[in-house]
PDB file of C-alpha atoms in Angstrom:
ATOM      1  CA  MET A  63     -46.259-106.284 -25.156  1.00 60.00           C
ATOM      2  CA  ARG A  64     -42.644-107.372 -24.895  1.00 64.00           C
ATOM      3  CA  LEU A  65     -40.054-106.990 -22.141  1.00 60.00           C
ATOM      4  CA  SER A  66     -38.240-104.397 -24.231  1.00 61.00           C
ATOM      5  CA  ASP A  67     -41.366-102.208 -24.024  1.00 66.00           C
ATOM      6  CA  GLU A  68     -40.430-101.349 -20.404  1.00 69.00           C
ATOM      7  CA  PHE A  69     -43.938-102.091 -19.255  1.00 75.00           C
ATOM      8  CA  GLY A  70     -45.737-101.020 -16.155  1.00 90.00           C
ATOM      9  CA  VAL A  71     -49.179-101.121 -14.590  1.00 95.00           C
ATOM     10  CA  VAL A  72     -51.275 -98.418 -12.951  1.00 97.00           C
ATOM     11  CA  VAL A  73     -54.668 -98.979 -11.341  1.00 98.00           C
ATOM     12  CA  GLU A  74     -56.807 -96.090 -10.099  1.00 98.00           C
ATOM     13  CA  ALA A  75     -59.620 -96.037  -7.569  1.00 98.00           C
ATOM     14  CA  THR A  76     -61.588 -93.443  -5.669  1.00 97.00           C
ATOM     15  CA  ILE A  77     -61.641 -94.255  -1.981  1.00 97.00           C
ATOM     16  CA  PRO A  78     -64.407 -92.642   0.110  1.00 95.00           C
ATOM     17  CA  ALA A  79     -62.072 -91.353   2.802  1.00 97.00           C
ATOM     18  CA  PRO A  80     -59.916 -88.226   3.192  1.00 96.00           C
ATOM     19  CA  PRO A  81     -56.299 -88.350   1.949  1.00 97.00           C
ATOM     20  CA  GLU A  82     -54.955 -88.323   5.516  1.00 96.00           C
ATOM     21  CA  ARG A  83     -56.800 -91.577   6.339  1.00 97.00           C
ATOM     22  CA  VAL A  84     -55.820 -93.219   3.054  1.00 98.00           C
ATOM     23  CA  TRP A  85     -52.226 -92.096   3.644  1.00 98.00           C
ATOM     24  CA  GLU A  86     -52.128 -93.905   6.996  1.00 97.00           C
ATOM     25  CA  LEU A  87     -52.911 -97.125   5.140  1.00 98.00           C
ATOM     26  CA  VAL A  88     -50.690 -96.764   2.066  1.00 97.00           C
ATOM     27  CA  ALA A  89     -47.638 -95.588   4.036  1.00 97.00           C
ATOM     28  CA  ASP A  90     -47.966 -98.581   6.386  1.00 98.00           C
ATOM     29  CA  ILE A  91     -46.015-101.417   4.741  1.00 98.00           C
ATOM     30  CA  SER A  92     -48.132-103.990   6.587  1.00 97.00           C
ATOM     31  CA  THR A  93     -51.322-102.936   4.767  1.00 98.00           C
ATOM     32  CA  SER A  94     -50.703-104.422   1.305  1.00 97.00           C
ATOM     33  CA  PRO A  95     -49.985-107.977   2.542  1.00 98.00           C
ATOM     34  CA  ARG A  96     -53.444-108.083   4.144  1.00 98.00           C
ATOM     35  CA  PHE A  97     -55.037-107.814   0.694  1.00 98.00           C
ATOM     36  CA  SER A  98     -52.453-108.829  -1.931  1.00 97.00           C
ATOM     37  CA  PRO A  99     -52.643-112.279  -3.507  1.00 96.00           C
ATOM     38  CA  GLU A 100     -48.843-112.189  -3.949  1.00 96.00           C
ATOM     39  CA  LEU A 101     -47.228-110.086  -1.206  1.00 97.00           C
ATOM     40  CA  GLN A 102     -47.519-112.190   1.939  1.00 97.00           C
ATOM     41  CA  ARG A 103     -45.702-110.096   4.551  1.00 97.00           C
ATOM     42  CA  THR A 104     -43.274-107.222   5.007  1.00 98.00           C
ATOM     43  CA  GLU A 105     -40.678-106.247   7.589  1.00 97.00           C
ATOM     44  CA  TRP A 106     -38.464-103.247   8.152  1.00 98.00           C
ATOM     45  CA  LEU A 107     -34.714-103.719   7.563  1.00 96.00           C
ATOM     46  CA  GLU A 108     -31.562-102.080   8.928  1.00 93.00           C
ATOM     47  CA  GLY A 109     -33.271-100.843  12.086  1.00 95.00           C
ATOM     48  CA  ALA A 110     -35.972 -98.870  10.251  1.00 96.00           C
ATOM     49  CA  GLU A 111     -39.189 -98.574  12.230  1.00 95.00           C
ATOM     50  CA  GLY A 112     -41.339 -96.645   9.801  1.00 96.00           C
ATOM     51  CA  PRO A 113     -41.446 -94.981   6.420  1.00 97.00           C
ATOM     52  CA  ALA A 114     -38.686 -92.503   5.573  1.00 97.00           C
ATOM     53  CA  VAL A 115     -36.774 -91.787   2.387  1.00 97.00           C
ATOM     54  CA  GLY A 116     -33.892 -94.257   2.280  1.00 94.00           C
ATOM     55  CA  ALA A 117     -35.507 -96.748   4.691  1.00 96.00           C
ATOM     56  CA  CYS A 118     -35.535-100.363   3.514  1.00 96.00           C
ATOM     57  CA  PHE A 119     -38.045-103.129   3.972  1.00 97.00           C
ATOM     58  CA  ALA A 120     -38.315-106.747   2.879  1.00 97.00           C
ATOM     59  CA  GLY A 121     -41.261-108.115   0.960  1.00 97.00           C
ATOM     60  CA  HIS A 122     -42.016-111.843   1.195  1.00 97.00           C
ATOM     61  CA  ASN A 123     -43.950-113.019  -1.848  1.00 96.00           C
ATOM     62  CA  ALA A 124     -45.636-116.216  -2.976  1.00 96.00           C
ATOM     63  CA  ARG A 125     -47.775-117.231  -5.929  1.00 90.00           C
ATOM     64  CA  ALA A 126     -50.443-119.910  -6.169  1.00 88.00           C
ATOM     65  CA  ASP A 127     -48.046-122.060  -8.232  1.00 89.00           C
ATOM     66  CA  GLY A 128     -45.764-122.354  -5.172  1.00 91.00           C
ATOM     67  CA  HIS A 129     -43.075-119.940  -6.386  1.00 89.00           C
ATOM     68  CA  ARG A 130     -41.710-117.898  -3.433  1.00 94.00           C
ATOM     69  CA  TRP A 131     -39.256-115.015  -3.326  1.00 92.00           C
ATOM     70  CA  GLN A 132     -38.125-112.116  -1.195  1.00 94.00           C
ATOM     71  CA  THR A 133     -37.459-108.541  -2.250  1.00 93.00           C
ATOM     72  CA  VAL A 134     -35.440-105.703  -0.750  1.00 95.00           C
ATOM     73  CA  ASN A 135     -37.166-102.345  -1.153  1.00 96.00           C
ATOM     74  CA  ARG A 136     -35.882 -98.822  -0.566  1.00 95.00           C
ATOM     75  CA  ILE A 137     -38.260 -95.908  -0.093  1.00 96.00           C
ATOM     76  CA  THR A 138     -37.430 -93.253  -2.678  1.00 96.00           C
ATOM     77  CA  GLU A 139     -40.238 -90.717  -2.169  1.00 97.00           C
ATOM     78  CA  LEU A 140     -42.375 -89.841   0.816  1.00 98.00           C
ATOM     79  CA  SER A 141     -44.677 -86.848   0.536  1.00 98.00           C
ATOM     80  CA  PRO A 142     -47.369 -87.234   3.243  1.00 97.00           C
ATOM     81  CA  SER A 143     -50.910 -87.561   1.951  1.00 96.00           C
ATOM     82  CA  ARG A 144     -49.601 -87.251  -1.636  1.00 98.00           C
ATOM     83  CA  ARG A 145     -46.967 -89.788  -2.771  1.00 98.00           C
ATOM     84  CA  PHE A 146     -45.224 -92.899  -1.453  1.00 98.00           C
ATOM     85  CA  ALA A 147     -42.718 -94.638  -3.748  1.00 98.00           C
ATOM     86  CA  TRP A 148     -40.087 -97.342  -3.463  1.00 97.00           C
ATOM     87  CA  SER A 149     -37.659 -99.308  -5.619  1.00 95.00           C
ATOM     88  CA  VAL A 150     -37.189-103.068  -5.622  1.00 95.00           C
ATOM     89  CA  LEU A 151     -33.457-103.759  -5.338  1.00 93.00           C
ATOM     90  CA  PRO A 152     -31.192-106.802  -5.602  1.00 85.00           C
ATOM     91  CA  ASP A 153     -29.768-105.999  -2.144  1.00 81.00           C
ATOM     92  CA  ILE A 154     -29.542-103.201   0.408  1.00 75.00           C
ATOM     93  CA  ALA A 155     -26.182-101.951  -0.878  1.00 75.00           C
ATOM     94  CA  THR A 156     -27.366-101.285  -4.444  1.00 72.00           C
ATOM     95  CA  ALA A 157     -26.932 -97.716  -5.595  1.00 64.00           C
ATOM     96  CA  GLN A 158     -30.103 -95.721  -6.177  1.00 65.00           C
ATOM     97  CA  GLY A 159     -31.250 -96.006  -9.771  1.00 68.00           C
ATOM     98  CA  ASP A 160     -30.430 -99.708 -10.165  1.00 84.00           C
ATOM     99  CA  ALA A 161     -33.709-101.500  -9.545  1.00 89.00           C
ATOM    100  CA  PHE A 162     -35.849-104.390 -10.679  1.00 91.00           C
ATOM    101  CA  ALA A 163     -38.983-102.239 -10.425  1.00 93.00           C
ATOM    102  CA  HIS A 164     -40.350 -98.962  -9.091  1.00 95.00           C
ATOM    103  CA  TRP A 165     -43.656 -98.938  -7.195  1.00 97.00           C
ATOM    104  CA  PHE A 166     -45.801 -95.995  -6.049  1.00 98.00           C
ATOM    105  CA  TYR A 167     -49.013 -94.683  -4.552  1.00 98.00           C
ATOM    106  CA  GLU A 168     -50.263 -91.229  -5.558  1.00 98.00           C
ATOM    107  CA  LEU A 169     -53.130 -89.615  -3.639  1.00 98.00           C
ATOM    108  CA  THR A 170     -55.276 -86.734  -4.869  1.00 98.00           C
ATOM    109  CA  PRO A 171     -58.239 -85.244  -2.995  1.00 97.00           C
ATOM    110  CA  GLU A 172     -61.463 -85.842  -4.933  1.00 96.00           C
ATOM    111  CA  GLY A 173     -64.643 -84.456  -3.397  1.00 94.00           C
ATOM    112  CA  ALA A 174     -65.038 -86.042   0.035  1.00 92.00           C
ATOM    113  CA  GLY A 175     -62.717 -88.884  -0.953  1.00 96.00           C
ATOM    114  CA  THR A 176     -59.297 -89.621  -2.388  1.00 98.00           C
ATOM    115  CA  ARG A 177     -58.278 -90.642  -5.885  1.00 98.00           C
ATOM    116  CA  VAL A 178     -55.495 -93.228  -5.547  1.00 98.00           C
ATOM    117  CA  ARG A 179     -53.153 -94.280  -8.332  1.00 98.00           C
ATOM    118  CA  HIS A 180     -51.161 -97.387  -7.406  1.00 98.00           C
ATOM    119  CA  GLY A 181     -48.733 -98.910  -9.824  1.00 97.00           C
ATOM    120  CA  MET A 182     -45.326-100.043 -10.885  1.00 96.00           C
ATOM    121  CA  GLY A 183     -42.869 -99.750 -13.744  1.00 93.00           C
ATOM    122  CA  MET A 184     -40.002-101.992 -14.693  1.00 88.00           C
ATOM    123  CA  GLY A 185     -36.556-100.885 -13.583  1.00 85.00           C
ATOM    124  CA  ASN A 186     -33.219-101.184 -15.355  1.00 81.00           C
ATOM    125  CA  LEU A 187     -32.181-104.586 -13.943  1.00 78.00           C
ATOM    126  CA  PRO A 188     -33.240-107.938 -15.414  1.00 78.00           C
ATOM    127  CA  THR A 189     -35.736-109.895 -13.334  1.00 81.00           C
ATOM    128  CA  PRO A 190     -36.593-113.592 -13.124  1.00 77.00           C
ATOM    129  CA  LEU A 191     -39.276-112.789 -15.699  1.00 79.00           C
ATOM    130  CA  HIS A 192     -36.481-111.962 -18.157  1.00 75.00           C
ATOM    131  CA  ALA A 193     -34.908-115.375 -17.580  1.00 83.00           C
ATOM    132  CA  PHE A 194     -38.264-117.108 -18.052  1.00 83.00           C
ATOM    133  CA  VAL A 195     -38.820-115.266 -21.344  1.00 84.00           C
ATOM    134  CA  ALA A 196     -35.264-116.101 -22.473  1.00 86.00           C
ATOM    135  CA  ALA A 197     -36.036-119.782 -21.915  1.00 90.00           C
ATOM    136  CA  ASN A 198     -39.363-119.455 -23.768  1.00 85.00           C
ATOM    137  CA  PRO A 199     -38.844-116.734 -26.399  1.00 86.00           C
ATOM    138  CA  GLU A 200     -41.702-117.882 -28.596  1.00 92.00           C
ATOM    139  CA  ARG A 201     -44.102-117.195 -25.703  1.00 87.00           C
ATOM    140  CA  GLU A 202     -42.766-113.766 -24.702  1.00 90.00           C
ATOM    141  CA  GLU A 203     -45.919-111.768 -25.404  1.00 89.00           C
ATOM    142  CA  ALA A 204     -48.166-114.278 -23.608  1.00 92.00           C
ATOM    143  CA  ILE A 205     -45.781-114.406 -20.612  1.00 88.00           C
ATOM    144  CA  VAL A 206     -45.613-110.617 -20.320  1.00 88.00           C
ATOM    145  CA  GLU A 207     -49.382-110.270 -20.721  1.00 89.00           C
ATOM    146  CA  ALA A 208     -50.003-112.878 -18.026  1.00 90.00           C
ATOM    147  CA  ARG A 209     -47.709-110.985 -15.640  1.00 90.00           C
ATOM    148  CA  LEU A 210     -49.465-107.701 -16.427  1.00 91.00           C
ATOM    149  CA  VAL A 211     -52.854-109.286 -15.708  1.00 94.00           C
ATOM    150  CA  SER A 212     -51.537-110.698 -12.432  1.00 93.00           C
ATOM    151  CA  LEU A 213     -50.126-107.315 -11.405  1.00 94.00           C
ATOM    152  CA  ARG A 214     -53.370-105.481 -12.292  1.00 97.00           C
ATOM    153  CA  GLU A 215     -55.444-107.978 -10.317  1.00 97.00           C
ATOM    154  CA  GLY A 216     -53.134-107.790  -7.309  1.00 97.00           C
ATOM    155  CA  ILE A 217     -53.044-103.994  -7.290  1.00 98.00           C
ATOM    156  CA  GLY A 218     -56.827-103.921  -7.670  1.00 98.00           C
ATOM    157  CA  ALA A 219     -57.242-106.273  -4.702  1.00 98.00           C
ATOM    158  CA  VAL A 220     -54.991-104.069  -2.562  1.00 98.00           C
ATOM    159  CA  LEU A 221     -56.946-100.935  -3.499  1.00 98.00           C
ATOM    160  CA  GLU A 222     -60.262-102.673  -2.736  1.00 98.00           C
ATOM    161  CA  GLY A 223     -58.902-103.728   0.656  1.00 98.00           C
ATOM    162  CA  ILE A 224     -57.650-100.233   1.424  1.00 98.00           C
ATOM    163  CA  ALA A 225     -61.051 -98.778   0.476  1.00 97.00           C
ATOM    164  CA  ALA A 226     -62.853-101.246   2.761  1.00 97.00           C
ATOM    165  CA  GLU A 227     -60.473-100.609   5.648  1.00 97.00           C
ATOM    166  CA  ALA A 228     -60.593 -96.822   5.204  1.00 96.00           C
ATOM    167  CA  ALA A 229     -64.397 -96.946   5.284  1.00 90.00           C
ATOM    168  CA  ARG A 230     -64.347 -98.737   8.663  1.00 87.00           C
ATOM    169  CA  ALA A 231     -62.412 -95.938  10.354  1.00 69.00           C
TER     170      ALA A 231
END
């Protein structure tokens, strides 16, 4: 896999709770930081107090290697108990469509539970990963694969946490 392949990651899990309960957790931006190895905390921006299309929130991230960064995210889709999506932007003023990445949750009823697809796809703006690959072109495939593994593991941890929390309700 190379950066030019416009990669993404999707992890699926069946959570033994109804979509309405799972929705409460996935649409709450404070849920993922409780379980993610990378996303440490979130906060609403520009006076937003909850999820709505166009609302922005900050994500504060850190990796085990000490690298820290902040993202600005704009909610692009909000369909209760079905889909929650947002774009990672360079700043709040960026026009829709220009993004580093696009993230989503999709919920589908499945028996007495909910099938959840959580994932991301690369956007049309270069990221710090692009700069790292440019500085190490001979290692591009290994760098991209390592990032994909990290993303899959992080998304999996978030889904496991959501399943555990949904089961306690």
